[in-house]
Coordinates of C-alpha atoms in Angstrom, one line a residue:
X190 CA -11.0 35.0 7.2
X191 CA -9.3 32.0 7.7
X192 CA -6.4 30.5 5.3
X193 CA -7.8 27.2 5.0
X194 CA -5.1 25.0 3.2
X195 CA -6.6 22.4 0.6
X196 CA -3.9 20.7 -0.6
X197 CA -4.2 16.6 -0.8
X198 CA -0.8 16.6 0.6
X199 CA -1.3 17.4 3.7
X200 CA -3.6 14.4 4.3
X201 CA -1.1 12.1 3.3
X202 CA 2.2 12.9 3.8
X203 CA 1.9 14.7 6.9
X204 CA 2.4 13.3 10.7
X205 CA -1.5 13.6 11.5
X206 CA -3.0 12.0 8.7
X207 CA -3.4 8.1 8.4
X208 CA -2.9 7.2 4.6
X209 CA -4.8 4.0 4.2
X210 CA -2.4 3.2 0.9
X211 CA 0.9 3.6 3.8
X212 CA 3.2 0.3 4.7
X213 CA 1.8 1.5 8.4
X214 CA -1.7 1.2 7.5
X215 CA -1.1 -2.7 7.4
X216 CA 1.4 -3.1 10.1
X217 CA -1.5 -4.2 12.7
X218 CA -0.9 -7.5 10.6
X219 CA 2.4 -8.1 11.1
X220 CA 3.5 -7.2 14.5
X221 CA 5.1 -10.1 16.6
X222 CA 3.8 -12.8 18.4
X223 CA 5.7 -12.9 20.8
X224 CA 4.7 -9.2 22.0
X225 CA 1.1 -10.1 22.9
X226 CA 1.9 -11.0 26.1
X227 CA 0.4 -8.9 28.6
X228 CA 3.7 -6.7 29.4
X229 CA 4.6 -6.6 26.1
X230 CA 1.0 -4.8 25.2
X231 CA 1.6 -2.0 28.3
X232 CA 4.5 -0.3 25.6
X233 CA 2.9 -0.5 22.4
X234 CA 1.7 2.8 21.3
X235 CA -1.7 4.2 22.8
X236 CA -2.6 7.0 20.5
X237 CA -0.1 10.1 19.0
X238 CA 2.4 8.9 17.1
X239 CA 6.1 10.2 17.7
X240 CA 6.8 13.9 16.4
X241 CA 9.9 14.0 14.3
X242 CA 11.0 17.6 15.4
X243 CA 14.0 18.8 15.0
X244 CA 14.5 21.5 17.9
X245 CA 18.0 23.2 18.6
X246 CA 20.2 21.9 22.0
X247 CA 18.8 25.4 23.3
X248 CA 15.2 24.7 22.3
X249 CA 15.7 21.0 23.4
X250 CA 17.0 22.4 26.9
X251 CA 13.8 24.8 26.6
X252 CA 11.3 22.2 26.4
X253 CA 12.6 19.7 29.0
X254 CA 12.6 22.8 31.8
X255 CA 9.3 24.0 30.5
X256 CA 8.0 20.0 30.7
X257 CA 9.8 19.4 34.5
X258 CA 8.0 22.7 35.7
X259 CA 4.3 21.2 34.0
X260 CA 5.5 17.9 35.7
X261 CA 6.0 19.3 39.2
X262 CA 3.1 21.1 39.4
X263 CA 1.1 18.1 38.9
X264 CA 3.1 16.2 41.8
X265 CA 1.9 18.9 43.9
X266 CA -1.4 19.0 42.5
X267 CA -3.0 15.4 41.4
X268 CA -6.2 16.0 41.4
X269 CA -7.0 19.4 40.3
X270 CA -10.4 20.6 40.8
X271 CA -10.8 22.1 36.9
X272 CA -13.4 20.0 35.0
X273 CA -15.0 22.2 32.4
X274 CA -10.8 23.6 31.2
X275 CA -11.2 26.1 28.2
X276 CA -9.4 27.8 25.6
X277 CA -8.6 30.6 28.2
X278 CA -7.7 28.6 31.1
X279 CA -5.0 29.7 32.8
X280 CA -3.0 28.7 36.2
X281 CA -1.2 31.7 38.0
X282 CA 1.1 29.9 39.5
X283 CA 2.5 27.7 37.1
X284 CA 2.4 31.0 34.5
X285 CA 4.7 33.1 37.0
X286 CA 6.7 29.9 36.8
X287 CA 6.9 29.4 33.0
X288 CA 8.0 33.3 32.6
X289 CA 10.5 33.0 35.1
X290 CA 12.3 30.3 33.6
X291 CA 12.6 31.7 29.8
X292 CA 12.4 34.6 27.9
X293 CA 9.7 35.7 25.6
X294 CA 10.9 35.2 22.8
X295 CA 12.7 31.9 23.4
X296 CA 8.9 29.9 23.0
X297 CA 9.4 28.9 19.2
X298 CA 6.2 26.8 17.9
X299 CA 8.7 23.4 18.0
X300 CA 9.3 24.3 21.7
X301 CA 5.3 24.3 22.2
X302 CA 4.6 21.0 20.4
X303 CA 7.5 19.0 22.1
X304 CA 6.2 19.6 25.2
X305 CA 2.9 19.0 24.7
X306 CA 3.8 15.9 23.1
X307 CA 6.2 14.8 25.9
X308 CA 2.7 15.4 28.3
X309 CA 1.2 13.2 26.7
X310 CA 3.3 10.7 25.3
X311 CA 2.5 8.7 28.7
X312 CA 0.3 5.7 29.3
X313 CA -1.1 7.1 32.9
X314 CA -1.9 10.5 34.5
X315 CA -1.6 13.2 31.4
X316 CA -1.0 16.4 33.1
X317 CA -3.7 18.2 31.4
X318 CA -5.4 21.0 32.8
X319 CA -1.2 21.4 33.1
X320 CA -0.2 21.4 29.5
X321 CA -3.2 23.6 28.8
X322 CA -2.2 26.2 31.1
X323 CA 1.0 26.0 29.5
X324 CA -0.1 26.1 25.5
X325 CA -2.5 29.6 26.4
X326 CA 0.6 31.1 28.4
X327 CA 2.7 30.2 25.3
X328 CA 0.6 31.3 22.5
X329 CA -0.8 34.3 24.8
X330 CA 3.0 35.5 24.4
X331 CA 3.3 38.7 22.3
X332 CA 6.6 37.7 20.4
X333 CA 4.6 33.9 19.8
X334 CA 4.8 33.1 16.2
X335 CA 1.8 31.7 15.5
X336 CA 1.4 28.3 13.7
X337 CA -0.8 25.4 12.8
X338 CA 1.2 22.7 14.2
X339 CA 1.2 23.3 18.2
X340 CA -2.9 24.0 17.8
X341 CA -3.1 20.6 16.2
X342 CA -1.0 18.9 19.0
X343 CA -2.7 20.6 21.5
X344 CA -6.3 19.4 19.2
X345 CA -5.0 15.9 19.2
X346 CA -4.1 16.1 23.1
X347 CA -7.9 17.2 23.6
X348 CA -9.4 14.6 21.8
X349 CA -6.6 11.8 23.5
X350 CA -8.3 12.9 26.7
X351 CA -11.9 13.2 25.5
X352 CA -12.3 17.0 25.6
X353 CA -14.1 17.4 22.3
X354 CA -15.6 20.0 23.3
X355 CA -12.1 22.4 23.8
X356 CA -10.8 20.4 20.5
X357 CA -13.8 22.7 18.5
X358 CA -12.8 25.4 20.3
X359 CA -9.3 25.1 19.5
X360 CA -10.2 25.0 15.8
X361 CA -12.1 28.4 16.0
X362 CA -9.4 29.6 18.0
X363 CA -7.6 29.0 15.2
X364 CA -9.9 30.7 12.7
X365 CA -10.0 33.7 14.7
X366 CA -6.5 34.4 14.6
X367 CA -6.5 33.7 11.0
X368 CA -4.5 30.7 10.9
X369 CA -4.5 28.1 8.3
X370 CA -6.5 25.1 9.1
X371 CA -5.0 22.1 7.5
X372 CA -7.4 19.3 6.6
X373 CA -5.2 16.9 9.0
X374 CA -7.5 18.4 11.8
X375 CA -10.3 16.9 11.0
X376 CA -8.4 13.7 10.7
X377 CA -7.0 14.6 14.0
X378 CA -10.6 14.8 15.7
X379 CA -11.9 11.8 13.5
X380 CA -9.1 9.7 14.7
X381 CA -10.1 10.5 18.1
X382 CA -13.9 10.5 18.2
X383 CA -13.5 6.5 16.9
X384 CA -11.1 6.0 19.3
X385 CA -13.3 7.0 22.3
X386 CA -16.2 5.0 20.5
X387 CA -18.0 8.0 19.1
X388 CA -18.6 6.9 15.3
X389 CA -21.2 9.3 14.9
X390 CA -19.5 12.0 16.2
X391 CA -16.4 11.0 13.7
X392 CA -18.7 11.2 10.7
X393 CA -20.5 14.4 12.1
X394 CA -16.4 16.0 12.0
X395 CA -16.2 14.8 8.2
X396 CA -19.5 16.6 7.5
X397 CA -18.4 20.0 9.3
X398 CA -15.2 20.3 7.4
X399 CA -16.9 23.0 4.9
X400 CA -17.9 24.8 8.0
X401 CA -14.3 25.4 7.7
X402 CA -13.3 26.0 4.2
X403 CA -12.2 22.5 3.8
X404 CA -14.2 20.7 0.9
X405 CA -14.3 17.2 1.7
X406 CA -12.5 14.8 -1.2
X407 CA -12.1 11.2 -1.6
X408 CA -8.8 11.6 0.2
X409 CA -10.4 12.8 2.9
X410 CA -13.6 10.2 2.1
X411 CA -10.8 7.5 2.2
X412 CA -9.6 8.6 5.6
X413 CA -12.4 8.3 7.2
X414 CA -13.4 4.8 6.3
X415 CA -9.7 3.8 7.1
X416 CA -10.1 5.3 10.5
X417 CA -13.4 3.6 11.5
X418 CA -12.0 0.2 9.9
X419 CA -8.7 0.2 12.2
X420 CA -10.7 0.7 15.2
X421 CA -13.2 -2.1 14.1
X422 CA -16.0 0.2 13.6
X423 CA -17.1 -1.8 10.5
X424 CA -20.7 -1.3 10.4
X425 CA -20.4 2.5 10.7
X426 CA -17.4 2.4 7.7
X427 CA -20.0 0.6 5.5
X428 CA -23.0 2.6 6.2
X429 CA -20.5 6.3 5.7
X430 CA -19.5 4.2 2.4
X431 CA -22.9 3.1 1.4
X432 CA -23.9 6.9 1.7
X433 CA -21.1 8.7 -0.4
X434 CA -19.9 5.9 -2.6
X435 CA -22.1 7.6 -5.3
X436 CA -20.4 11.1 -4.9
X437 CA -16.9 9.4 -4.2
X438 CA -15.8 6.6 -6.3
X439 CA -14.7 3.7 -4.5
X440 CA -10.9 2.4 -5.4
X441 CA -8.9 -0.4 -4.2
X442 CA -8.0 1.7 -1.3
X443 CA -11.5 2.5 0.2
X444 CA -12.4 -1.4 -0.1
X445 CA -9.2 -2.6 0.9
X446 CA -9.9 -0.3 4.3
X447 CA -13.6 -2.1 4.3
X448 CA -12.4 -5.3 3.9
X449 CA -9.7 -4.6 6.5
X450 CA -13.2 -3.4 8.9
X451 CA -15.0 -5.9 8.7
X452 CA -11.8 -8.5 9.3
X453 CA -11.2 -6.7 12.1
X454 CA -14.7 -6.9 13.6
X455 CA -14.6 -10.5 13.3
X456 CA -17.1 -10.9 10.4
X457 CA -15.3 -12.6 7.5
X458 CA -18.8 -13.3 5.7
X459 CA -18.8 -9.6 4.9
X460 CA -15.0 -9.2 4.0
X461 CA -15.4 -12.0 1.8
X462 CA -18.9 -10.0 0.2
X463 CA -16.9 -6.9 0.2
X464 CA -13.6 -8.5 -1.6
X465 CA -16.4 -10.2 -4.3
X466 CA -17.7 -6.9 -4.9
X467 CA -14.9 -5.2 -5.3
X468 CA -13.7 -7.5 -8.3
X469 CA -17.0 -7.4 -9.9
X470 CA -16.8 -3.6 -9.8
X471 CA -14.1 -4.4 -11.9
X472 CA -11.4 -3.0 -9.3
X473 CA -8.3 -5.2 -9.0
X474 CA -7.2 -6.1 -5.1
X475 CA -3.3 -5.4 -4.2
X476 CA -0.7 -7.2 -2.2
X477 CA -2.5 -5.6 0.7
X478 CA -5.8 -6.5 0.3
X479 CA -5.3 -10.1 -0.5
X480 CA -2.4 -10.3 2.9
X481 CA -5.7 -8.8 4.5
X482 CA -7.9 -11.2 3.7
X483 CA -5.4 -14.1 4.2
X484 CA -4.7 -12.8 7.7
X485 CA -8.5 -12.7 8.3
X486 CA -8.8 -16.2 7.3
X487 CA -5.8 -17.8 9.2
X488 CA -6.9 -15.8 12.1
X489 CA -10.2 -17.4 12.1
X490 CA -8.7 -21.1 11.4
X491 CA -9.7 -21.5 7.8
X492 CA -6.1 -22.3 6.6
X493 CA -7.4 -24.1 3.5
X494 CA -9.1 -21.3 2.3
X495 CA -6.2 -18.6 2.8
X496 CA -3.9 -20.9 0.7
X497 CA -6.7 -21.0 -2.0
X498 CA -6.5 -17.1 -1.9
X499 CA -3.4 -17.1 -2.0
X500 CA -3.0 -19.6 -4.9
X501 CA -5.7 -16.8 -6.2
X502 CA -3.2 -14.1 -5.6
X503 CA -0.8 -15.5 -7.4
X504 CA -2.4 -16.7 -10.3
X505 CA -3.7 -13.1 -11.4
X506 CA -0.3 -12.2 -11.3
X507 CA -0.5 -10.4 -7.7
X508 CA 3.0 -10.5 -6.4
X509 CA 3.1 -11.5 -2.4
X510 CA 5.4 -9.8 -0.2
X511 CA 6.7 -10.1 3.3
X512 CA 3.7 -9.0 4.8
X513 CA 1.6 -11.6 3.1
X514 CA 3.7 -14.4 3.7
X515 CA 4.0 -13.3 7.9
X516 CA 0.1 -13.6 7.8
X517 CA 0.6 -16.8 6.8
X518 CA 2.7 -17.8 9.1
X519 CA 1.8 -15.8 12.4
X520 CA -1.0 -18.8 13.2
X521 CA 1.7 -21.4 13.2
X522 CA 4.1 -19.2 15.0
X523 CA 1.1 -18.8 17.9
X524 CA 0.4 -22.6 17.6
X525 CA 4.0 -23.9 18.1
X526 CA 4.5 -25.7 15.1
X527 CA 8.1 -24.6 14.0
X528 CA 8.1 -27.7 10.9
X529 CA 5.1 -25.0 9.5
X530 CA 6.7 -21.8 10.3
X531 CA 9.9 -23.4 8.5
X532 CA 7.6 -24.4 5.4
X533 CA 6.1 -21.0 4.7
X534 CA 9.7 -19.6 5.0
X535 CA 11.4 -21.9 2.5
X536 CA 8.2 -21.3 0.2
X537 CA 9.3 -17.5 1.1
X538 CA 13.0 -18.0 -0.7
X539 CA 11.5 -20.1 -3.4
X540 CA 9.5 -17.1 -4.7
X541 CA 12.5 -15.1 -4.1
X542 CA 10.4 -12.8 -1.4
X543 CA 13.1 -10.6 1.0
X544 CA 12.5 -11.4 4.6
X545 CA 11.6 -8.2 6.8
X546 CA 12.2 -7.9 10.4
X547 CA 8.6 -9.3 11.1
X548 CA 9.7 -12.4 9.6
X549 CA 13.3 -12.9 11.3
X550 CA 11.5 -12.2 14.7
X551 CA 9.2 -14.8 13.9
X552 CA 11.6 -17.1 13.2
X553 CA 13.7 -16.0 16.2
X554 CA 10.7 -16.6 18.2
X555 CA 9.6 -20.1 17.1
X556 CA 12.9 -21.3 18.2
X557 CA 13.2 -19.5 21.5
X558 CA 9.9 -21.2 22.1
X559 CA 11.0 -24.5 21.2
X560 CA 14.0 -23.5 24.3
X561 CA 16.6 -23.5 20.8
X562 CA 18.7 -20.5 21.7
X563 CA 21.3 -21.7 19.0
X564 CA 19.4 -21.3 16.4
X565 CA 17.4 -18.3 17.4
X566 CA 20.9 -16.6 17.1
X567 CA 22.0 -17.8 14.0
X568 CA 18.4 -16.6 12.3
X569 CA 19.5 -13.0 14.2
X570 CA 23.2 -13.1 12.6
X571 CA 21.2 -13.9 9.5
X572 CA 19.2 -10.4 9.5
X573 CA 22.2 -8.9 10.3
X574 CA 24.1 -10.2 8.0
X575 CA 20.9 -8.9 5.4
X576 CA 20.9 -5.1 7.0
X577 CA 17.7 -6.0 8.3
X578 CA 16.8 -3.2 10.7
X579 CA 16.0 -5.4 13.9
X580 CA 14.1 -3.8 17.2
X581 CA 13.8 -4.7 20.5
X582 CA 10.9 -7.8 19.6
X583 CA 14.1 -9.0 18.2
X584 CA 15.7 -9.3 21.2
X585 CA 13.5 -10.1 23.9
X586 CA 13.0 -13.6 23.0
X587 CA 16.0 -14.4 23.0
X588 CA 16.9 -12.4 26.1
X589 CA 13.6 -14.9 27.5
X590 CA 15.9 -18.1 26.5
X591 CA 18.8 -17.0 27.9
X592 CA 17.1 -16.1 31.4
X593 CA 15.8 -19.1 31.0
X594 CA 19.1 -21.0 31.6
X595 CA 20.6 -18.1 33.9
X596 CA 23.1 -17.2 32.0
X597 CA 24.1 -13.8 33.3
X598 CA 27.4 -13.3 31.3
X599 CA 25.4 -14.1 28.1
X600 CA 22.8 -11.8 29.0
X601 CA 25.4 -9.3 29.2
X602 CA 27.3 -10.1 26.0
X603 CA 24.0 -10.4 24.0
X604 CA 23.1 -6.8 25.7
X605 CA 26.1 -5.2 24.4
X606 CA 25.3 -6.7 21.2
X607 CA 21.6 -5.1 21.1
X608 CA 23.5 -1.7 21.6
X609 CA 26.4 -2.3 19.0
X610 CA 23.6 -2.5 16.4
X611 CA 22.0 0.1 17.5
X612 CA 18.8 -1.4 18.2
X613 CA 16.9 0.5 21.0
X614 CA 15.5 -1.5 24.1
X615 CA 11.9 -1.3 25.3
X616 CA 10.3 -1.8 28.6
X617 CA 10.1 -5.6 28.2
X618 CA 13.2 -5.8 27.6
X619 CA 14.6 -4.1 30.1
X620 CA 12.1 -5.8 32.8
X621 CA 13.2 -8.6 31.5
X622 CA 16.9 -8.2 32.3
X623 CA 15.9 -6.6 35.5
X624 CA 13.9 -9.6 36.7
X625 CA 17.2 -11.6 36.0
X626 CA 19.2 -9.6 37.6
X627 CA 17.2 -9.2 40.5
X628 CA 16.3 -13.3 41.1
X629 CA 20.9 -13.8 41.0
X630 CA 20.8 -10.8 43.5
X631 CA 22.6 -8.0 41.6
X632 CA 20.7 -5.1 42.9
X633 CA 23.4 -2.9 41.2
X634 CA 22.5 -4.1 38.2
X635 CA 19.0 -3.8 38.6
X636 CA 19.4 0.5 39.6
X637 CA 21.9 0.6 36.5
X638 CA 19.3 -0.5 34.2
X639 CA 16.6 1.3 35.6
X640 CA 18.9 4.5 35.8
X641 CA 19.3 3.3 31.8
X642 CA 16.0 3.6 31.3
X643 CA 15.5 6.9 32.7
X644 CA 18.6 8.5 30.5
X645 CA 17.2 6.9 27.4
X646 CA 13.2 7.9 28.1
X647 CA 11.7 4.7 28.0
X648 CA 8.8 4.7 30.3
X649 CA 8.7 2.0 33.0
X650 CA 5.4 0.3 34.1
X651 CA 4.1 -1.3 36.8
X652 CA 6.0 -4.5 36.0
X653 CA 9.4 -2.6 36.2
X654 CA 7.6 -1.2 39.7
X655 CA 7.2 -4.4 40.7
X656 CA 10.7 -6.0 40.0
X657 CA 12.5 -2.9 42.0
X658 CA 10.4 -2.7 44.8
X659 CA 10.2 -6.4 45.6
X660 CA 14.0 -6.5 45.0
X661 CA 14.7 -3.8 47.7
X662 CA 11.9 -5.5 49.8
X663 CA 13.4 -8.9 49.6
X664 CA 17.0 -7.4 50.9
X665 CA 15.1 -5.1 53.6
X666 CA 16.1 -1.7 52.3
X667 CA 12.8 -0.1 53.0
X668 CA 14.6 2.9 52.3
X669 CA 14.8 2.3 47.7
X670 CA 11.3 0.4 48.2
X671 CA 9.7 3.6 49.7
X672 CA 11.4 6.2 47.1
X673 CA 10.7 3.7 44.2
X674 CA 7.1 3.5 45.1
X675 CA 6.8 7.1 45.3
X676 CA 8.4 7.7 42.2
X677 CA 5.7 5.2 40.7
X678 CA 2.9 6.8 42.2
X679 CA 3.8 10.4 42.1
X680 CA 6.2 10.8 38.8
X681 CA 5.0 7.9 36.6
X682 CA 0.5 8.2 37.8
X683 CA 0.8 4.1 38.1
X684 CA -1.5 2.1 40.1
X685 CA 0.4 -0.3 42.0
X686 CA -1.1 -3.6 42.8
X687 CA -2.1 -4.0 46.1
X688 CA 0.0 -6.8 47.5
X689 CA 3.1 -4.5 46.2
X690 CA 1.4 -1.3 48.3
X691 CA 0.7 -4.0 51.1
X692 CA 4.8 -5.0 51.1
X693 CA 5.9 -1.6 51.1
X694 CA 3.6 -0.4 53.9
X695 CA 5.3 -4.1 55.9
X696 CA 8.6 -2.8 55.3
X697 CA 8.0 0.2 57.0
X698 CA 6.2 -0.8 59.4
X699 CA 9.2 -3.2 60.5
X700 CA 11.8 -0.2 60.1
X701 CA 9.4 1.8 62.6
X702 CA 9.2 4.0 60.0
X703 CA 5.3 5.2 61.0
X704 CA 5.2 9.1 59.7
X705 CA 6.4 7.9 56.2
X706 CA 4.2 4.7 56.4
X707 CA 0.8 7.3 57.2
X708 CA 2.3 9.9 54.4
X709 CA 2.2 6.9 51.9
X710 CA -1.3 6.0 52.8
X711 CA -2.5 9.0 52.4
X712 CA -0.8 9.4 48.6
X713 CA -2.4 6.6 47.5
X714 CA -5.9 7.7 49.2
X715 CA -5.5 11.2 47.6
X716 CA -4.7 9.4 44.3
X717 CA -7.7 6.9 44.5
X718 CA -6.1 4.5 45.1
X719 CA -7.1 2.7 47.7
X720 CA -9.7 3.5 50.3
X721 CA -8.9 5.7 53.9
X722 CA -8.7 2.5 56.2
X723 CA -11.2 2.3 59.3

């Protein structure tokens, strides 16, 4: 029989589960304006959150080779023909390969969930049928010591690419060789099924958890709701509520979730009913629900009435924090009126609130949009100054500004500043010192960054593509346009656009290079790219 672990734990302190009460529950409402530009969206996370493993320079060595081998033989292979994969599937070739590169037992459980999280930590062409060839070979292995943790990343890979179906199978996989099923796993698959729009099927995974020795709790009735509310699924969150509420009883936590629902689905009628009926229950709202509701509102224009809540707030003695105070000050940010931004901030001090990074970037962002790069630097020495723990949102406006006015040494300086404090680059920001570089001609510069980017695994996309290739077009070296486009295509499963396809296959065409000009046709025709020309 399986060991079926109960413990309320589990669902919130582990990586899987999504703890509605968690600071990163509420962080949807505070992320940075200046990142919703198109670009900016490509790098924000799609799905499984980073794995915090710890894994041994041997084990770390172990992974990457296992990961390059999974890599390769999807290069070789993009299209493979297996559509119906299963817990047994297995591929020969890429077994022989695995075995000949380690020995038995050097396949630890962390060395099985890196590399399945590394397959699927990317935007575009998962190697699936890849990584699941590669978890049976693993766990197949006689010296494997079996454990929850790679099933559930190989669970939440399955789900991420809509194979429900192996997901179940995975789970009675794991009941049949008597391992513990943490109740994470059904927050795994409920995650998931709301993800890929499949409510029902979320609710339907709640309802099977005592098929599995799990007795569902109002932890686990919390998570649920949570889930469905982030994904704006508010009508299916109210009507799973409406139907347990009786056997599970509601807290601030569930109705904060349904509140956050319902704002999230655009209907602030119903957050506003939800928010009166939680206080006539008698059930107090938090700093979060009220920065919810005050988001919702200045969202949706009704400025007046989000000061009136938060007058509210502040009357029953609710103290606001950061969070609350962005919220408020995120619509001015959008609008360009700095004299506003500036207003909420000084009313920030006054109540003695501490600034988080949300805020500085804010402020950082309404100057670098009103082209005041002096300022936007002193509000950045300012958060330094506070240990404020600043990320690359930080950054990129400013590094905007300075591209701006084409200041290439500043760029540089402000660069070397980023990485004095630590702070870690994203692909905006890198495209965006790319772009720079590449408009003053330094096509050094532009290979150093991207050779950056590679060292310090952060994932180009078709922007960064599209910088290099029309960089190395613009000179005439057909020769880094060619390998950069394959490298997209092949390594990276982008789709190019078709003008940058169409200036690649010119540049060849003017080098005489014909057999390499037919071989990248036929790539991006194997790939779906684009259709076999008449």
């Amino acid at each position: 029989m399986a060991l079926v672990k109960k413990s309320r734990a589990l669902f919130s302190v582990s990586r899987y589960s999504l703890s509605p009460l968690s600071r990163h529950s509420f962080k949807l409402y505070s992320s940075s304006s200046s990142e919703a530009e198109e670009e900016e969206e490509e790098v924000k996370d799609s799905g499984v959150g980073v794995v915090n493993l710890v894994l041994s320079p041997e084990e770390t060595l172990a992974a990457e080779k296992f990961h390059s081998l999974i890599k390769n033989h999807q290069r070789k292979n993009p299209n493979p023909d297996h559509h119906s994969p299963n817990p047994n599937f297995a591929i020969p070739g890429l077994s022989f390969d695995l075995s000949q590169a380690s020995s038995a037992d050097s396949v630890s459980p962390a060395i099985v969930r890196r590399v399945i999280e590394k397959c699927g930590g990317v935007r575009h062409g998962i190697p699936f049928p890849q990584t699941l060839a590669f978890f049976n070979w693993a766990t197949g292995l006689e010296e494997f010591r079996h454990s929850p943790e790679p099933y559930m990343e190989m669970i939440d890979l399955a789900g991420k690419v809509r194979e429900f179906d192996l997901a179940w199978q995975l789970i009675d996989l794991m009941k049949t060789r008597n391992l513990e099923i943490p109740v994470d796993t059904f927050s795994i698959l409920v995650r998931r099924y709301v993800r890929a729009g499949l409510a029902a099927e979320a609710v339907h995974a709640f309802n099977r958890m005592e098929d599995y020795g799990c007795k569902p709790d109002k932890i686990a009735f919390s998570v649920v709701i949570s889930i469905l509310c982030k994904k704006r699924r508010a009508m299916e969150a109210q009507s799973f509520f409406d139907s347990l509420k009786d056997r599970f009883e509601p807290d601030v936590v569930v109705y904060t979730s349904l509140i956050h629902g319902w704002c999230r689905a655009g209907n602030i009628s119903e957050a506003e009913r939800v928010f009166r009926e939680m206080k006539m229950a008698g059930i107090q709202p938090n700093v979060y629900t009220y920065s919810i509701v005050i988001d919702a509102l200045c969202r949706n224009g009704q400025i007046t009435r989000a000061h009136d809540v938060f007058a509210e707030m502040i009357d029953v003695g609710c103290d606001p924090n950061a969070i609350t105070f962005n919220n408020l000050m995120r619509v001015h940010v959008k609008a360009g009126r700095t004299e506003k931004v500036l207003q909420v901030y000084n009313q920030m001090k006054r109540l003695g609130c501490p600034a988080d990074t949300i805020t500085y970037n804010f402020l950082i962002d309404t100057h670098c949009r009103d082209d005041n790069l002096e300022e936007a630097v002193k509000v950045l020495n300012s958060a330094v100054k506070k240990k404020c723990n600043l990320n690359a949102s930080s950054f990129n406006p400013i590094f905007r500004c300075i591209s701006k006015l084409g200041d290439i040494n500043g760029a540089h300086r402000m660069f070397a500043r980023m990485k004095d404090l630590k702070c870690k680059p994203n692909t905006v920001t890198y495209n965006i010192l790319m772009r720079m570089f590449a408009v003053s001609k330094s096509t050094d510069m532009v290979l150093k960054l991207k050779k950056e980017m590679d060292g310090n695994e952060i994932e180009p996309n078709v922007n960064t593509y599209r910088i290099i290739i029309s960089t190395f077009c613009g000179i005439g070296h057909w020769n880094n346009a060619y390998r950069f486009f394959k490298e997209m295509i092949e390594e990276k499963c982008l789709r190019p656009s078709l003008p940058d396809y169409e200036m690649v296959l010119q540049q060849l065409r003017k080098a005489g290079q014909l057999k390499k000009h037919e071989e990248l046709v036929e790539k991006m025709v194997d790939r779906g790219f684009v259709a076999r020309p008449l």
